[in-house]
Amino acid sequence: MTARPGLFISFEGGEGSGKSTQIRLLEQWFRKRGDDVVITREPGGSPGAEEIRTLLLTGDPGRWDAVTEALLMFASRRDHVERTIRPALAQGRVVLCDRFADSSVAYQGYGHGLGPDYIRQLWQIAIGDFKPDLTLLFDLPIETGLDRARQRFGTVSAAEDRFERMGMEFHRRLQQGFRAIATAEPERCKMIDADGDIDVVTARVTDAVTLFLKSRGIPA
Ligand code: TYD
């Protein structure tokens, strides 16, 4: 356990943005510094939230209407925050989370048209002011992201992934949403240009994290 308080960093972005790879690399970076790191993800990240994840990610694209989907996202998030994230932070650990509430703002708010204000109200109801200390937003041309996702799954329409079948217009709204989030909260949310080789993007990530640690007075 480290002496300083825990850190909560979320990774956000559209499909195929490379955030899962970068989370593993940042985990190693923190471990080399001697930090105790927890990797988690949304939807999911606690036993109850993982059960809700299965409901959310399997089945027909029209299985849930947009509001129900948003409520399920926040139900799973509440469980994840209370059972996994807060306890880890209380132990001084570094929590790296693959997606968090900004994904709901982008996907359900912008993508599915519920609007960012509606989602931010749900955010407040479910978890109050709780939010990441730092959010890294992986930004990539949409076609590049979808190509990468296709390579990963063989096809974009992989059986277990209804979110990847939602069409170009949806992905465009998503990208605009993530960019609007970064503009609205520039202190917390840092855009990472995710177009480039893995090590180039890793350097951008560690630069952003180093700057953040310095801004908090934490030795990098
Ligand atoms: P996942 O397989 O984890 O995708 P990825 O590797 O792209 O993160 O599935 C998560 C999907 O759920 C992803 O398409 C985004 C979507 N999602 C939302 O729509 N709202 C949310 O709040 C979250 C956390 C995820």
Short mmCIF file of C-alpha atoms and ligand atoms in Angstrom, two decimals:
data_model
loop_
_atom_site.label_atom_id
_atom_site.label_comp_id
_atom_site.label_asym_id
_atom_site.label_seq_id
_atom_site.Cartn_x
_atom_site.Cartn_y
_atom_site.Cartn_z
CA MET A 1 0.00 0.00 0.00
CA THR A 2 1.35 3.44 -0.92
CA ALA A 3 1.30 6.38 1.46
CA ARG A 4 -0.55 8.72 -0.88
CA PRO A 5 -4.27 8.53 -1.60
CA GLY A 6 -5.51 6.35 -4.43
CA LEU A 7 -5.88 7.54 -8.00
CA PHE A 8 -8.76 6.83 -10.31
CA ILE A 9 -8.01 7.01 -14.04
CA SER A 10 -10.57 6.15 -16.71
CA PHE A 11 -9.96 5.29 -20.36
CA GLU A 12 -12.55 6.34 -22.90
CA GLY A 13 -13.01 6.23 -26.65
CA GLY A 14 -14.86 4.68 -29.54
CA GLU A 15 -14.50 1.16 -30.91
CA GLY A 16 -10.97 -0.06 -31.68
CA SER A 17 -9.31 2.97 -30.12
CA GLY A 18 -6.64 0.79 -28.48
CA LYS A 19 -7.49 1.71 -24.92
CA SER A 20 -7.40 -1.88 -23.61
CA THR A 21 -3.81 -2.31 -24.83
CA GLN A 22 -2.82 1.02 -23.35
CA ILE A 23 -4.37 0.18 -19.98
CA ARG A 24 -2.09 -2.88 -19.69
CA LEU A 25 0.95 -0.78 -20.59
CA LEU A 26 0.04 1.94 -18.12
CA GLU A 27 -0.46 -0.73 -15.47
CA GLN A 28 3.16 -1.81 -15.99
CA TRP A 29 4.31 1.82 -15.87
CA PHE A 30 2.62 2.37 -12.49
CA ARG A 31 3.88 -0.97 -11.14
CA LYS A 32 7.45 0.01 -12.01
CA ARG A 33 6.93 3.13 -9.88
CA GLY A 34 5.98 0.83 -7.01
CA ASP A 35 2.24 1.49 -7.10
CA ASP A 36 -0.43 -1.06 -6.34
CA VAL A 37 -2.68 -1.13 -9.43
CA VAL A 38 -6.18 -2.45 -10.04
CA ILE A 39 -7.53 -2.83 -13.57
CA THR A 40 -11.26 -2.85 -13.99
CA ARG A 41 -13.87 -2.18 -16.67
CA GLU A 42 -17.39 -1.04 -17.43
CA PRO A 43 -20.02 -2.18 -17.79
CA GLY A 44 -18.87 -4.63 -15.13
CA GLY A 45 -16.04 -4.63 -12.62
CA SER A 46 -17.84 -6.22 -9.66
CA PRO A 47 -19.77 -9.51 -9.52
CA GLY A 48 -23.19 -7.83 -9.70
CA ALA A 49 -22.12 -5.37 -12.38
CA GLU A 50 -20.71 -8.23 -14.48
CA GLU A 51 -24.14 -9.88 -14.40
CA ILE A 52 -25.69 -6.65 -15.65
CA ARG A 53 -22.97 -6.48 -18.33
CA THR A 54 -24.18 -9.78 -19.74
CA LEU A 55 -27.70 -8.36 -20.00
CA LEU A 56 -26.38 -5.26 -21.73
CA LEU A 57 -23.98 -6.75 -24.26
CA THR A 58 -25.78 -9.83 -25.47
CA GLY A 59 -28.77 -10.17 -27.71
CA ASP A 60 -30.44 -8.07 -30.29
CA PRO A 61 -29.40 -4.39 -30.85
CA GLY A 62 -32.99 -3.36 -30.03
CA ARG A 63 -33.18 -5.45 -26.88
CA TRP A 64 -33.30 -2.39 -24.57
CA ASP A 65 -34.76 0.99 -25.21
CA ALA A 66 -32.29 3.83 -24.66
CA VAL A 67 -33.55 4.84 -21.20
CA THR A 68 -33.56 1.27 -19.86
CA GLU A 69 -30.06 0.79 -21.21
CA ALA A 70 -28.87 3.97 -19.48
CA LEU A 71 -30.46 2.89 -16.19
CA LEU A 72 -28.80 -0.52 -16.41
CA MET A 73 -25.46 1.17 -17.09
CA PHE A 74 -25.85 3.30 -13.97
CA ALA A 75 -27.12 0.41 -11.84
CA SER A 76 -24.01 -1.57 -12.76
CA ARG A 77 -21.83 1.52 -12.20
CA ARG A 78 -23.22 2.14 -8.72
CA ASP A 79 -22.37 -1.44 -7.72
CA HIS A 80 -18.92 -1.19 -9.30
CA VAL A 81 -18.12 2.10 -7.52
CA GLU A 82 -19.33 0.90 -4.12
CA ARG A 83 -17.91 -2.63 -4.23
CA THR A 84 -14.71 -2.26 -6.21
CA ILE A 85 -13.53 1.29 -6.91
CA ARG A 86 -14.05 3.10 -3.60
CA PRO A 87 -12.55 0.27 -1.50
CA ALA A 88 -9.46 0.17 -3.77
CA LEU A 89 -8.99 3.94 -3.57
CA ALA A 90 -9.36 3.81 0.21
CA GLN A 91 -6.39 1.42 0.22
CA GLY A 92 -4.32 3.92 -1.75
CA ARG A 93 -4.39 1.90 -4.96
CA VAL A 94 -4.26 3.17 -8.53
CA VAL A 95 -7.51 2.18 -10.29
CA LEU A 96 -7.37 2.01 -14.09
CA CYS A 97 -10.86 1.66 -15.54
CA ASP A 98 -11.72 0.67 -19.12
CA ARG A 99 -14.69 3.04 -19.65
CA PHE A 100 -16.68 4.86 -16.99
CA ALA A 101 -19.60 7.31 -16.83
CA ASP A 102 -18.33 9.43 -19.75
CA SER A 103 -19.16 6.43 -21.94
CA SER A 104 -22.79 6.78 -20.88
CA VAL A 105 -22.71 10.49 -21.74
CA ALA A 106 -21.21 9.65 -25.15
CA TYR A 107 -23.09 6.44 -26.06
CA GLN A 108 -26.49 6.92 -24.43
CA GLY A 109 -26.43 10.74 -24.32
CA TYR A 110 -25.01 11.62 -27.74
CA GLY A 111 -25.14 8.30 -29.61
CA HIS A 112 -28.67 7.28 -28.68
CA GLY A 113 -29.94 10.83 -28.38
CA LEU A 114 -30.95 11.01 -24.70
CA GLY A 115 -28.80 14.12 -24.41
CA PRO A 116 -25.82 14.80 -22.13
CA ASP A 117 -27.85 16.67 -19.47
CA TYR A 118 -30.21 13.75 -18.95
CA ILE A 119 -27.28 11.37 -18.49
CA ARG A 120 -25.53 13.78 -16.11
CA GLN A 121 -28.70 13.79 -13.96
CA LEU A 122 -28.59 9.98 -13.80
CA TRP A 123 -24.89 10.23 -12.95
CA GLN A 124 -25.72 12.53 -10.01
CA ILE A 125 -28.53 10.25 -8.78
CA ALA A 126 -26.46 7.06 -9.03
CA ILE A 127 -23.04 8.12 -7.72
CA GLY A 128 -23.24 11.84 -6.85
CA ASP A 129 -20.10 13.84 -7.60
CA PHE A 130 -17.91 10.76 -7.83
CA LYS A 131 -15.75 10.89 -10.97
CA PRO A 132 -12.28 9.94 -12.17
CA ASP A 133 -9.27 12.06 -11.16
CA LEU A 134 -8.11 11.81 -14.76
CA THR A 135 -9.85 10.65 -17.92
CA LEU A 136 -7.89 9.76 -21.05
CA LEU A 137 -10.03 10.09 -24.18
CA PHE A 138 -8.66 8.07 -27.08
CA ASP A 139 -9.45 9.89 -30.30
CA LEU A 140 -9.20 8.15 -33.66
CA PRO A 141 -10.68 8.55 -37.16
CA ILE A 142 -13.86 6.45 -37.14
CA GLU A 143 -12.85 4.27 -40.11
CA THR A 144 -9.49 3.46 -38.52
CA GLY A 145 -11.25 2.39 -35.32
CA LEU A 146 -13.75 0.20 -37.11
CA ASP A 147 -10.97 -1.40 -39.19
CA ARG A 148 -9.11 -2.25 -36.01
CA ALA A 149 -12.28 -3.66 -34.44
CA ARG A 150 -12.85 -5.79 -37.56
CA GLN A 151 -9.34 -7.21 -37.32
CA ARG A 152 -9.90 -8.02 -33.67
CA PHE A 153 -13.21 -9.85 -34.14
CA GLY A 154 -12.87 -11.01 -37.73
CA THR A 155 -15.93 -8.88 -38.43
CA VAL A 156 -17.55 -5.89 -36.77
CA SER A 157 -20.72 -7.86 -36.24
CA ALA A 158 -19.22 -10.32 -33.74
CA ALA A 159 -21.90 -12.41 -32.08
CA GLU A 160 -21.56 -11.03 -28.56
CA ASP A 161 -21.22 -7.39 -29.47
CA ARG A 162 -24.38 -5.54 -30.29
CA PHE A 163 -22.71 -2.15 -29.76
CA GLU A 164 -20.49 -2.54 -32.78
CA ARG A 165 -23.36 -2.96 -35.23
CA MET A 166 -24.77 0.47 -34.91
CA GLY A 167 -23.75 2.26 -38.08
CA MET A 168 -21.62 5.19 -39.15
CA GLU A 169 -23.95 7.99 -38.03
CA PHE A 170 -23.94 6.59 -34.53
CA HIS A 171 -20.14 6.46 -34.45
CA ARG A 172 -19.98 10.05 -35.68
CA ARG A 173 -22.27 11.26 -32.88
CA LEU A 174 -20.16 9.27 -30.45
CA GLN A 175 -16.96 10.96 -31.54
CA GLN A 176 -18.58 14.40 -31.33
CA GLY A 177 -19.81 13.47 -27.86
CA PHE A 178 -16.38 12.49 -26.57
CA ARG A 179 -14.89 15.67 -28.02
CA ALA A 180 -17.60 17.77 -26.34
CA ILE A 181 -16.87 16.05 -23.01
CA ALA A 182 -13.17 16.94 -23.34
CA THR A 183 -14.06 20.56 -24.11
CA ALA A 184 -16.48 20.79 -21.17
CA GLU A 185 -14.01 19.40 -18.60
CA PRO A 186 -10.50 20.14 -19.85
CA GLU A 187 -8.89 19.75 -16.41
CA ARG A 188 -10.07 16.18 -15.93
CA CYS A 189 -10.32 14.96 -19.53
CA LYS A 190 -7.26 14.76 -21.76
CA MET A 191 -7.55 13.87 -25.42
CA ILE A 192 -5.04 11.27 -26.60
CA ASP A 193 -4.38 11.06 -30.34
CA ALA A 194 -4.75 7.27 -30.74
CA ASP A 195 -3.73 7.21 -34.42
CA GLY A 196 -0.21 5.77 -34.47
CA ASP A 197 1.92 2.80 -33.46
CA ILE A 198 1.40 1.38 -30.00
CA ASP A 199 4.63 2.81 -28.59
CA VAL A 200 3.89 6.27 -29.99
CA VAL A 201 0.46 6.27 -28.33
CA THR A 202 1.98 4.88 -25.11
CA ALA A 203 4.36 7.84 -24.99
CA ARG A 204 1.39 10.22 -25.35
CA VAL A 205 -0.38 8.43 -22.50
CA THR A 206 2.59 8.49 -20.12
CA ASP A 207 3.24 12.17 -20.96
CA ALA A 208 -0.37 13.02 -20.06
CA VAL A 209 -0.19 11.00 -16.83
CA THR A 210 3.17 12.53 -15.86
CA LEU A 211 1.76 16.04 -16.34
CA PHE A 212 -1.27 15.11 -14.28
CA LEU A 213 0.85 13.69 -11.43
CA LYS A 214 2.96 16.85 -11.42
CA SER A 215 -0.18 19.00 -11.30
CA ARG A 216 -1.19 17.07 -8.17
CA GLY A 217 2.27 17.44 -6.64
CA ILE A 218 2.86 13.68 -6.89
CA PRO A 219 6.48 12.81 -7.82
CA ALA A 220 6.49 11.23 -11.32
P1 TYD B 1 -16.71 -3.79 -24.63
O1 TYD B 1 -16.69 -5.12 -25.28
O2 TYD B 1 -16.09 -3.65 -23.30
O3 TYD B 1 -16.18 -2.74 -25.68
P2 TYD B 1 -14.89 -1.82 -25.79
O4 TYD B 1 -13.72 -2.74 -25.96
O5 TYD B 1 -15.17 -1.00 -27.00
O6 TYD B 1 -14.81 -0.99 -24.55
O7 TYD B 1 -18.24 -3.33 -24.55
C1 TYD B 1 -18.61 -2.20 -23.97
C2 TYD B 1 -19.65 -1.56 -24.86
O8 TYD B 1 -20.60 -0.90 -24.04
C3 TYD B 1 -19.04 -0.52 -25.78
O9 TYD B 1 -19.56 -0.64 -27.07
C4 TYD B 1 -19.53 0.78 -25.20
C5 TYD B 1 -20.78 0.43 -24.47
N1 TYD B 1 -21.05 1.28 -23.29
C6 TYD B 1 -22.14 2.15 -23.29
O10 TYD B 1 -22.87 2.24 -24.26
N2 TYD B 1 -22.38 2.93 -22.19
C7 TYD B 1 -21.60 2.87 -21.07
O11 TYD B 1 -21.84 3.58 -20.08
C8 TYD B 1 -20.49 1.96 -21.09
C9 TYD B 1 -19.61 1.85 -19.89
C10 TYD B 1 -20.26 1.18 -22.21
#
